[in-house]
Amino acid sequence: MNTTLQAALIQTDIAWENPEKNRLLLAEKIAALPSNTDLIVLPEMFSTGFSMQPASVAETMDGTTLAWMKTQAKEKNAAITGSIVIKEGSTEPSYHNRLLFVYPNGEVAYYDKKHSFTLAGEEKVYTAGNERKVIKYKGWRICPLICYDLRFPVWSRNTEHYDLLLYVASWPTVRVQAWDSLLKARAIENLSYTIGVNRIGLDGNNFDYSGNSACYNALGDQLAYDNSGTATTLLVALDKNSQDELRKKLNFLADRDAFTLT
């Protein structure tokens, strides 16, 4: 068990629907990370940008980008996570906004985005997920979610005693105040470290992204943050023991309400 988790939050621009260029760019950033990095977090749809043309950019679970992630994880001896467009089936294929969590040994866990961003018509071209995942890694329990999921607190409610809530996103600048506020709120209400990694730059639809990638502790204190709108890597050390002690002292989760999701 690692009581301390060294996380790297890679805030970057994304070349529109150009997986090869994005993999090359990110490989340089990953290579420059400290050798003690445990977890590397990339944005939502980091290989293509938030595309509504899944048929033209989708890969399979045997595809090039997942293979690349396995190589990066092995070389850095660190887990790497972020979402890409995944195709399943051939005759009547379905497309998924899928967060991949790749372990250093090449094993893969994944989560399919639950809440489709209807403002952009995501529900028309992507199949929504219906299962929340808690991923075990180095003694940590990690709950990975994607972008729009942030607006729905019941879905992120800490009922499985996870240690880290993690969001990967393509959250535009025009609504970034909500991103900042909700990330902090999710950390406080779930008494959990909360990480959000967002992209920067302009996408193919001319939407602007300022990043605002961040990490908060269980009290909502900001441990890392960047709203400069520039590419950067935020390094943060998370201490499980201190969070466990805080939860014993402030056992608010014991008083949480019960919800039934439909």
PDB file of N, CA, C and O in Angstrom, residues 7 9 164 183 187 193-196 212-217 220-226 234 236-238:
ATOM      1  N   ALA A   7       0.562  12.346  -7.923  1.00  0.00           N
ATOM      2  CA  ALA A   7      -0.264  12.484  -9.127  1.00  0.00           C
ATOM      3  C   ALA A   7       0.247  13.604 -10.021  1.00  0.00           C
ATOM      4  O   ALA A   7       0.693  14.647  -9.533  1.00  0.00           O
ATOM      5  N   LEU A   9      -1.105  15.978 -13.143  1.00  0.00           N
ATOM      6  CA  LEU A   9      -2.284  16.438 -13.877  1.00  0.00           C
ATOM      7  C   LEU A   9      -1.798  17.166 -15.126  1.00  0.00           C
ATOM      8  O   LEU A   9      -1.233  18.259 -15.037  1.00  0.00           O
ATOM      9  N   LEU A 164     -10.249   8.875  -3.552  1.00  0.00           N
ATOM     10  CA  LEU A 164      -9.955   9.891  -4.556  1.00  0.00           C
ATOM     11  C   LEU A 164     -11.069   9.920  -5.591  1.00  0.00           C
ATOM     12  O   LEU A 164     -11.404   8.887  -6.185  1.00  0.00           O
ATOM     13  N   LEU A 183     -16.151  21.341  -8.407  1.00  0.00           N
ATOM     14  CA  LEU A 183     -15.035  20.492  -7.982  1.00  0.00           C
ATOM     15  C   LEU A 183     -14.806  20.621  -6.479  1.00  0.00           C
ATOM     16  O   LEU A 183     -14.637  19.618  -5.766  1.00  0.00           O
ATOM     17  N   ALA A 187     -15.472  17.717  -3.402  1.00  0.00           N
ATOM     18  CA  ALA A 187     -14.445  17.339  -2.426  1.00  0.00           C
ATOM     19  C   ALA A 187     -15.003  17.438  -1.009  1.00  0.00           C
ATOM     20  O   ALA A 187     -14.846  16.522  -0.191  1.00  0.00           O
ATOM     21  N   TYR A 193     -10.220  13.604  -1.439  1.00  0.00           N
ATOM     22  CA  TYR A 193      -9.407  14.256  -2.446  1.00  0.00           C
ATOM     23  C   TYR A 193     -10.180  14.251  -3.759  1.00  0.00           C
ATOM     24  O   TYR A 193     -10.799  13.246  -4.135  1.00  0.00           O
ATOM     25  N   THR A 194     -10.138  15.368  -4.461  1.00  0.00           N
ATOM     26  CA  THR A 194     -10.829  15.477  -5.742  1.00  0.00           C
ATOM     27  C   THR A 194      -9.913  16.151  -6.752  1.00  0.00           C
ATOM     28  O   THR A 194      -9.382  17.231  -6.504  1.00  0.00           O
ATOM     29  N   ILE A 195      -9.719  15.473  -7.884  1.00  0.00           N
ATOM     30  CA  ILE A 195      -8.882  15.973  -8.972  1.00  0.00           C
ATOM     31  C   ILE A 195      -9.753  16.227 -10.194  1.00  0.00           C
ATOM     32  O   ILE A 195     -10.632  15.415 -10.523  1.00  0.00           O
ATOM     33  N   GLY A 196      -9.524  17.344 -10.851  1.00  0.00           N
ATOM     34  CA  GLY A 196     -10.163  17.637 -12.121  1.00  0.00           C
ATOM     35  C   GLY A 196      -9.118  18.081 -13.126  1.00  0.00           C
ATOM     36  O   GLY A 196      -8.363  19.016 -12.855  1.00  0.00           O
ATOM     37  N   ASN A 212      -8.023  25.387 -15.837  1.00  0.00           N
ATOM     38  CA  ASN A 212      -8.526  25.397 -14.468  1.00  0.00           C
ATOM     39  C   ASN A 212      -8.453  24.005 -13.838  1.00  0.00           C
ATOM     40  O   ASN A 212      -9.286  23.629 -13.005  1.00  0.00           O
ATOM     41  N   SER A 213      -7.444  23.228 -14.261  1.00  0.00           N
ATOM     42  CA  SER A 213      -7.219  21.929 -13.634  1.00  0.00           C
ATOM     43  C   SER A 213      -6.865  22.144 -12.173  1.00  0.00           C
ATOM     44  O   SER A 213      -6.238  23.141 -11.803  1.00  0.00           O
ATOM     45  N   ALA A 214      -7.281  21.207 -11.321  1.00  0.00           N
ATOM     46  CA  ALA A 214      -7.151  21.454  -9.889  1.00  0.00           C
ATOM     47  C   ALA A 214      -7.154  20.160  -9.097  1.00  0.00           C
ATOM     48  O   ALA A 214      -7.584  19.102  -9.571  1.00  0.00           O
ATOM     49  N   CYS A 215      -6.680  20.292  -7.851  1.00  0.00           N
ATOM     50  CA  CYS A 215      -6.809  19.229  -6.863  1.00  0.00           C
ATOM     51  C   CYS A 215      -7.209  19.868  -5.541  1.00  0.00           C
ATOM     52  O   CYS A 215      -6.627  20.883  -5.133  1.00  0.00           O
ATOM     53  N   TYR A 216      -8.217  19.286  -4.891  1.00  0.00           N
ATOM     54  CA  TYR A 216      -8.694  19.756  -3.592  1.00  0.00           C
ATOM     55  C   TYR A 216      -8.593  18.621  -2.576  1.00  0.00           C
ATOM     56  O   TYR A 216      -8.735  17.444  -2.934  1.00  0.00           O
ATOM     57  N   ASN A 217      -8.393  18.989  -1.313  1.00  0.00           N
ATOM     58  CA  ASN A 217      -8.437  17.968  -0.276  1.00  0.00           C
ATOM     59  C   ASN A 217      -9.852  17.847   0.267  1.00  0.00           C
ATOM     60  O   ASN A 217     -10.780  18.516  -0.201  1.00  0.00           O
ATOM     61  N   GLY A 220     -11.812  20.885   1.083  1.00  0.00           N
ATOM     62  CA  GLY A 220     -11.993  21.860   0.015  1.00  0.00           C
ATOM     63  C   GLY A 220     -10.829  22.806  -0.143  1.00  0.00           C
ATOM     64  O   GLY A 220     -10.928  23.787  -0.894  1.00  0.00           O
ATOM     65  N   ASP A 221      -9.711  22.528   0.550  1.00  0.00           N
ATOM     66  CA  ASP A 221      -8.511  23.345   0.375  1.00  0.00           C
ATOM     67  C   ASP A 221      -7.879  23.024  -0.973  1.00  0.00           C
ATOM     68  O   ASP A 221      -7.768  21.857  -1.367  1.00  0.00           O
ATOM     69  N   GLN A 222      -7.446  24.045  -1.670  1.00  0.00           N
ATOM     70  CA  GLN A 222      -6.854  23.890  -2.998  1.00  0.00           C
ATOM     71  C   GLN A 222      -5.388  23.492  -2.872  1.00  0.00           C
ATOM     72  O   GLN A 222      -4.572  24.240  -2.342  1.00  0.00           O
ATOM     73  N   LEU A 223      -5.059  22.306  -3.366  1.00  0.00           N
ATOM     74  CA  LEU A 223      -3.686  21.811  -3.310  1.00  0.00           C
ATOM     75  C   LEU A 223      -2.924  22.118  -4.594  1.00  0.00           C
ATOM     76  O   LEU A 223      -1.690  22.188  -4.571  1.00  0.00           O
ATOM     77  N   ALA A 224      -3.627  22.267  -5.685  1.00  0.00           N
ATOM     78  CA  ALA A 224      -3.014  22.601  -6.978  1.00  0.00           C
ATOM     79  C   ALA A 224      -4.088  23.225  -7.852  1.00  0.00           C
ATOM     80  O   ALA A 224      -5.257  22.847  -7.777  1.00  0.00           O
ATOM     81  N   TYR A 225      -3.674  24.190  -8.692  1.00  0.00           N
ATOM     82  CA  TYR A 225      -4.655  24.887  -9.526  1.00  0.00           C
ATOM     83  C   TYR A 225      -3.923  25.675 -10.601  1.00  0.00           C
ATOM     84  O   TYR A 225      -2.863  26.252 -10.347  1.00  0.00           O
ATOM     85  N   ASP A 226      -4.490  25.701 -11.804  1.00  0.00           N
ATOM     86  CA  ASP A 226      -3.933  26.538 -12.866  1.00  0.00           C
ATOM     87  C   ASP A 226      -5.044  27.012 -13.786  1.00  0.00           C
ATOM     88  O   ASP A 226      -5.711  26.209 -14.429  1.00  0.00           O
ATOM     89  N   LEU A 234       0.604  19.829 -13.389  1.00  0.00           N
ATOM     90  CA  LEU A 234       0.505  20.055 -11.952  1.00  0.00           C
ATOM     91  C   LEU A 234       0.882  18.775 -11.223  1.00  0.00           C
ATOM     92  O   LEU A 234       0.339  17.698 -11.509  1.00  0.00           O
ATOM     93  N   VAL A 236       1.116  16.858  -7.564  1.00  0.00           N
ATOM     94  CA  VAL A 236       0.523  16.951  -6.234  1.00  0.00           C
ATOM     95  C   VAL A 236       0.698  15.623  -5.496  1.00  0.00           C
ATOM     96  O   VAL A 236       0.581  14.553  -6.103  1.00  0.00           O
ATOM     97  N   ALA A 237       0.998  15.705  -4.220  1.00  0.00           N
ATOM     98  CA  ALA A 237       1.152  14.521  -3.377  1.00  0.00           C
ATOM     99  C   ALA A 237      -0.085  14.384  -2.485  1.00  0.00           C
ATOM    100  O   ALA A 237      -0.428  15.317  -1.749  1.00  0.00           O
ATOM    101  N   LEU A 238      -0.732  13.244  -2.544  1.00  0.00           N
ATOM    102  CA  LEU A 238      -1.922  12.983  -1.752  1.00  0.00           C
ATOM    103  C   LEU A 238      -1.563  12.032  -0.609  1.00  0.00           C
ATOM    104  O   LEU A 238      -0.917  11.004  -0.834  1.00  0.00           O
TER     105      LEU A 238
END
